[in-house]
């Protein structure tokens, strides 16, 4: 089955700086890669996703890149703000709807004022 | 973002008891999923459900677990004989017409 590795487990950045979180996956059949943000005690909320036919996707301060050859994808957050502090999870899925998402272990992002 | 609600928000039960967690979709959905998240850990897939049948299930989803859509609306997860290690947040998720999954607010299950 799929295995998703996520790094780092904790990331502390100064407000206004950029943050990068990296994930690798094992199953070459995976073709859908979402990122979720989870605040303490809340549900995972989708912030951005990318499919294997796209190399990069951007939404305001958030961007995701995908390298299918190397089987890794990354989340980039620019101009970080205090409200970006949360746990971020990457995930991978074979696609088509039937399969569940395989999640990474999460990155605790801390924005220092 | 199409929503689902989950009930109850918090369930406390004794070890060995049966629990039923409910997911109530607001509008039509294609696939339903159950995930669990043990405190401080990652989200883990349990089962996906399509057209009133299980589509996929993980190794976690053993004989103690079952899912059904008894009235064509609510989507339920039943744990037959709860263990201490079943204590976790349980999230229902659903898709509409793509593979984008949106999570419900979750049910916190505490097994004593």
Short mmCIF file of C-alpha atoms in Angstrom, two decimals:
data_model
loop_
_atom_site.label_atom_id
_atom_site.label_comp_id
_atom_site.label_asym_id
_atom_site.label_seq_id
_atom_site.Cartn_x
_atom_site.Cartn_y
_atom_site.Cartn_z
CA UNK A 1 0.00 0.00 0.00
CA UNK A 2 0.84 3.64 -0.11
CA UNK A 3 3.29 5.17 2.37
CA UNK A 4 3.63 8.93 2.81
CA UNK A 5 6.59 10.47 4.61
CA UNK A 6 6.41 14.11 5.74
CA UNK A 7 9.16 16.47 6.94
CA UNK A 8 9.82 18.30 9.12
CA UNK A 9 7.66 17.29 12.07
CA UNK A 10 7.97 20.80 13.53
CA UNK A 11 8.77 24.02 11.69
CA UNK A 12 9.21 27.38 13.35
CA UNK A 13 9.48 30.48 11.17
CA UNK A 14 9.39 34.21 11.75
CA UNK A 15 6.22 36.00 10.76
CA UNK A 16 6.54 37.19 7.20
CA UNK A 17 9.03 34.49 6.21
CA UNK A 18 8.28 31.51 3.99
CA UNK A 19 7.62 27.95 5.11
CA UNK A 20 8.18 24.78 3.11
CA UNK A 21 6.88 21.33 4.02
CA UNK A 22 7.93 18.28 2.03
CA UNK A 23 6.34 14.91 1.44
CA UNK A 24 7.33 11.77 -0.42
CA UNK A 25 5.10 8.91 -1.46
CA UNK A 26 5.78 5.33 -2.48
CA UNK A 27 2.98 4.26 -4.83
CA UNK A 28 3.55 5.42 -8.39
CA UNK A 29 -0.17 4.89 -9.05
CA UNK A 30 -1.07 7.77 -6.75
CA UNK A 31 -2.24 10.77 -8.72
CA UNK A 32 -4.02 13.05 -6.26
CA UNK A 33 -2.21 14.98 -3.53
CA UNK A 34 -4.16 17.22 -1.13
CA UNK A 35 -2.90 19.31 1.75
CA UNK A 36 -4.92 19.80 4.91
CA UNK A 37 -4.59 22.30 7.72
CA UNK A 38 -5.75 21.24 11.16
CA UNK A 39 -6.12 23.61 14.07
CA UNK A 40 -6.25 22.23 17.59
CA UNK A 41 -9.44 20.29 18.20
CA UNK A 42 -10.78 20.98 14.71
CA UNK A 43 -11.34 18.99 11.54
CA UNK A 44 -8.72 18.77 8.78
CA UNK A 45 -9.50 21.51 6.26
CA UNK A 46 -8.44 21.26 2.67
CA UNK A 47 -6.21 24.18 1.71
CA UNK A 48 -4.91 23.12 -1.69
CA UNK A 49 -4.62 20.02 -3.83
CA UNK A 50 -2.81 18.96 -6.95
CA UNK A 51 -3.28 16.22 -9.49
CA UNK A 52 -0.56 14.36 -11.29
CA UNK A 53 -1.12 16.07 -14.61
CA UNK A 54 -0.04 19.37 -13.05
CA UNK A 55 3.42 20.28 -11.77
CA UNK A 56 2.52 23.33 -9.72
CA UNK A 57 -0.55 25.05 -8.37
CA UNK A 58 -0.87 28.34 -6.55
CA UNK A 59 -3.60 29.95 -4.49
CA UNK A 60 -2.66 33.36 -3.08
CA UNK A 61 0.10 32.73 -0.48
CA UNK A 62 -0.04 28.97 -0.82
CA UNK A 63 1.55 26.87 -3.54
CA UNK A 64 2.12 23.18 -4.07
CA UNK A 65 4.67 21.56 -6.36
CA UNK A 66 4.73 17.97 -7.54
CA UNK A 67 7.58 15.92 -8.95
CA UNK A 68 6.11 12.62 -10.11
CA UNK A 69 9.42 11.21 -11.21
CA UNK A 70 10.93 11.66 -7.77
CA UNK A 71 7.61 10.96 -6.03
CA UNK A 72 7.64 14.05 -3.88
CA UNK A 73 5.47 17.09 -3.41
CA UNK A 74 5.85 20.22 -1.33
CA UNK A 75 3.74 22.93 0.26
CA UNK A 76 5.01 26.48 0.16
CA UNK A 77 3.51 29.24 2.30
CA UNK A 78 4.80 32.75 1.69
CA UNK A 79 4.46 35.84 3.89
CA UNK A 80 3.45 33.72 6.86
CA UNK A 81 0.98 35.13 9.36
CA UNK A 82 0.13 34.11 12.95
CA UNK A 83 -3.08 32.46 11.74
CA UNK A 84 -1.00 30.07 9.65
CA UNK A 85 0.07 28.35 12.88
CA UNK A 86 -1.44 24.83 12.78
CA UNK A 87 -0.63 21.23 11.92
CA UNK A 88 -0.37 20.60 8.19
CA UNK A 89 -0.91 17.16 6.68
CA UNK A 90 -0.05 16.00 3.21
CA UNK A 91 -1.87 13.04 1.70
CA UNK A 92 -1.88 10.87 -1.39
CA UNK A 93 -4.53 8.87 -3.18
CA UNK A 94 -4.66 6.70 -6.25
CA UNK A 95 -7.63 8.67 -7.42
CA UNK A 96 -11.05 7.74 -8.66
CA UNK A 97 -12.79 8.13 -5.32
CA UNK A 98 -12.77 4.59 -3.97
CA UNK A 99 -9.46 4.78 -2.21
CA UNK A 100 -9.00 6.56 1.04
CA UNK A 101 -6.31 9.13 1.56
CA UNK A 102 -2.98 8.06 3.01
CA UNK A 103 -1.75 10.84 5.26
CA UNK A 104 1.68 11.91 6.35
CA UNK A 105 2.39 12.32 10.05
CA UNK A 106 1.93 16.06 9.98
CA UNK A 107 4.02 19.18 10.42
CA UNK A 108 3.43 21.51 13.33
CA UNK A 109 4.00 24.98 11.89
CA UNK A 110 4.74 27.67 14.43
CA UNK A 111 4.79 31.31 13.33
CA UNK A 112 6.94 33.40 15.64
CA UNK A 113 5.78 37.05 15.99
CA UNK B 1 -18.01 23.68 0.67
CA UNK B 2 -20.78 21.07 0.97
CA UNK B 3 -21.11 20.10 4.58
CA UNK B 4 -21.83 17.05 6.63
CA UNK B 5 -22.69 16.99 10.28
CA UNK B 6 -21.65 14.31 12.72
CA UNK B 7 -23.36 13.13 15.87
CA UNK B 8 -22.62 12.94 18.67
CA UNK B 9 -19.78 15.42 19.02
CA UNK B 10 -18.46 13.47 22.00
CA UNK B 11 -19.22 9.90 23.03
CA UNK B 12 -18.03 8.31 26.25
CA UNK B 13 -18.44 4.57 26.58
CA UNK B 14 -17.28 1.66 28.65
CA UNK B 15 -14.88 -0.90 27.20
CA UNK B 16 -16.78 -3.72 25.52
CA UNK B 17 -19.81 -1.60 24.69
CA UNK B 18 -21.11 -0.97 21.19
CA UNK B 19 -21.11 2.53 19.78
CA UNK B 20 -22.69 4.00 16.67
CA UNK B 21 -21.32 7.18 15.15
CA UNK B 22 -23.42 9.07 12.64
CA UNK B 23 -22.68 11.21 9.63
CA UNK B 24 -25.49 13.24 8.11
CA UNK B 25 -24.93 14.65 4.63
CA UNK B 26 -26.54 17.93 3.70
CA UNK B 27 -26.72 17.30 0.00
CA UNK B 28 -25.99 14.54 -2.45
CA UNK B 29 -22.58 12.99 -2.18
CA UNK B 30 -20.75 10.43 -4.21
CA UNK B 31 -18.45 8.68 -1.77
CA UNK B 32 -18.40 8.58 2.00
CA UNK B 33 -15.40 7.79 4.11
CA UNK B 34 -14.57 7.18 7.73
CA UNK B 35 -11.22 8.15 9.18
CA UNK B 36 -9.88 8.09 12.69
CA UNK B 37 -7.23 10.20 14.38
CA UNK B 38 -5.71 9.11 17.65
CA UNK B 39 -4.74 12.12 19.73
CA UNK B 40 -1.54 13.72 18.43
CA UNK B 41 -1.24 11.33 15.51
CA UNK B 42 -1.99 11.32 11.81
CA UNK B 43 -5.35 10.76 10.20
CA UNK B 44 -5.93 7.13 9.24
CA UNK B 45 -8.31 5.80 6.59
CA UNK B 46 -10.84 3.22 7.74
CA UNK B 47 -13.36 2.63 4.95
CA UNK B 48 -14.95 4.12 1.84
CA UNK B 49 -18.58 3.61 0.91
CA UNK B 50 -20.25 4.06 -2.46
CA UNK B 51 -23.72 3.26 -3.64
CA UNK B 52 -24.56 1.56 -0.35
CA UNK B 53 -21.57 -0.75 -0.48
CA UNK B 54 -18.07 -0.77 0.93
CA UNK B 55 -15.58 0.21 -1.79
CA UNK B 56 -12.30 -0.06 0.08
CA UNK B 57 -11.26 -0.73 3.63
CA UNK B 58 -7.97 -0.56 5.51
CA UNK B 59 -6.34 -3.09 7.78
CA UNK B 60 -7.71 -1.17 10.75
CA UNK B 61 -11.28 -1.86 9.63
CA UNK B 62 -11.60 -5.36 11.08
CA UNK B 63 -14.65 -7.38 12.09
CA UNK B 64 -15.31 -5.06 15.01
CA UNK B 65 -16.26 -2.30 12.58
CA UNK B 66 -19.21 -2.00 10.24
CA UNK B 67 -20.77 0.73 8.15
CA UNK B 68 -24.19 1.19 6.70
CA UNK B 69 -26.63 3.74 5.40
CA UNK B 70 -29.79 2.46 7.06
CA UNK B 71 -32.28 5.07 5.90
CA UNK B 72 -30.62 6.24 2.70
CA UNK B 73 -29.46 9.39 4.43
CA UNK B 74 -27.44 8.88 7.61
CA UNK B 75 -24.12 7.10 7.22
CA UNK B 76 -23.13 5.18 10.32
CA UNK B 77 -19.97 3.60 11.73
CA UNK B 78 -20.52 0.91 14.32
CA UNK B 79 -17.88 -0.44 16.66
CA UNK B 80 -19.20 -3.64 18.17
CA UNK B 81 -17.06 -4.11 21.26
CA UNK B 82 -14.99 -1.06 22.01
CA UNK B 83 -11.42 -1.28 23.26
CA UNK B 84 -9.35 1.36 25.02
CA UNK B 85 -7.31 1.85 21.85
CA UNK B 86 -10.47 2.82 19.93
CA UNK B 87 -10.37 6.16 21.73
CA UNK B 88 -9.86 8.72 18.96
CA UNK B 89 -11.51 11.37 16.83
CA UNK B 90 -13.60 9.81 14.09
CA UNK B 91 -14.15 11.89 11.00
CA UNK B 92 -16.66 11.33 8.25
CA UNK B 93 -15.64 12.68 4.85
CA UNK B 94 -17.38 12.91 1.52
CA UNK B 95 -16.88 13.82 -2.09
CA UNK B 96 -19.23 15.24 -4.67
CA UNK B 97 -18.06 14.82 -8.24
CA UNK B 98 -14.30 14.76 -7.79
CA UNK B 99 -11.88 13.02 -5.48
CA UNK B 100 -11.66 16.09 -3.24
CA UNK B 101 -12.59 15.00 0.26
CA UNK B 102 -14.16 17.31 2.81
CA UNK B 103 -14.19 16.34 6.45
CA UNK B 104 -16.99 16.63 8.94
CA UNK B 105 -16.45 18.12 12.41
CA UNK B 106 -15.71 14.72 13.95
CA UNK B 107 -16.84 12.68 16.92
CA UNK B 108 -14.54 12.32 19.88
CA UNK B 109 -14.82 8.77 21.20
CA UNK B 110 -13.55 8.10 24.70
CA UNK B 111 -13.43 4.48 25.86
CA UNK B 112 -13.06 3.98 29.60
#
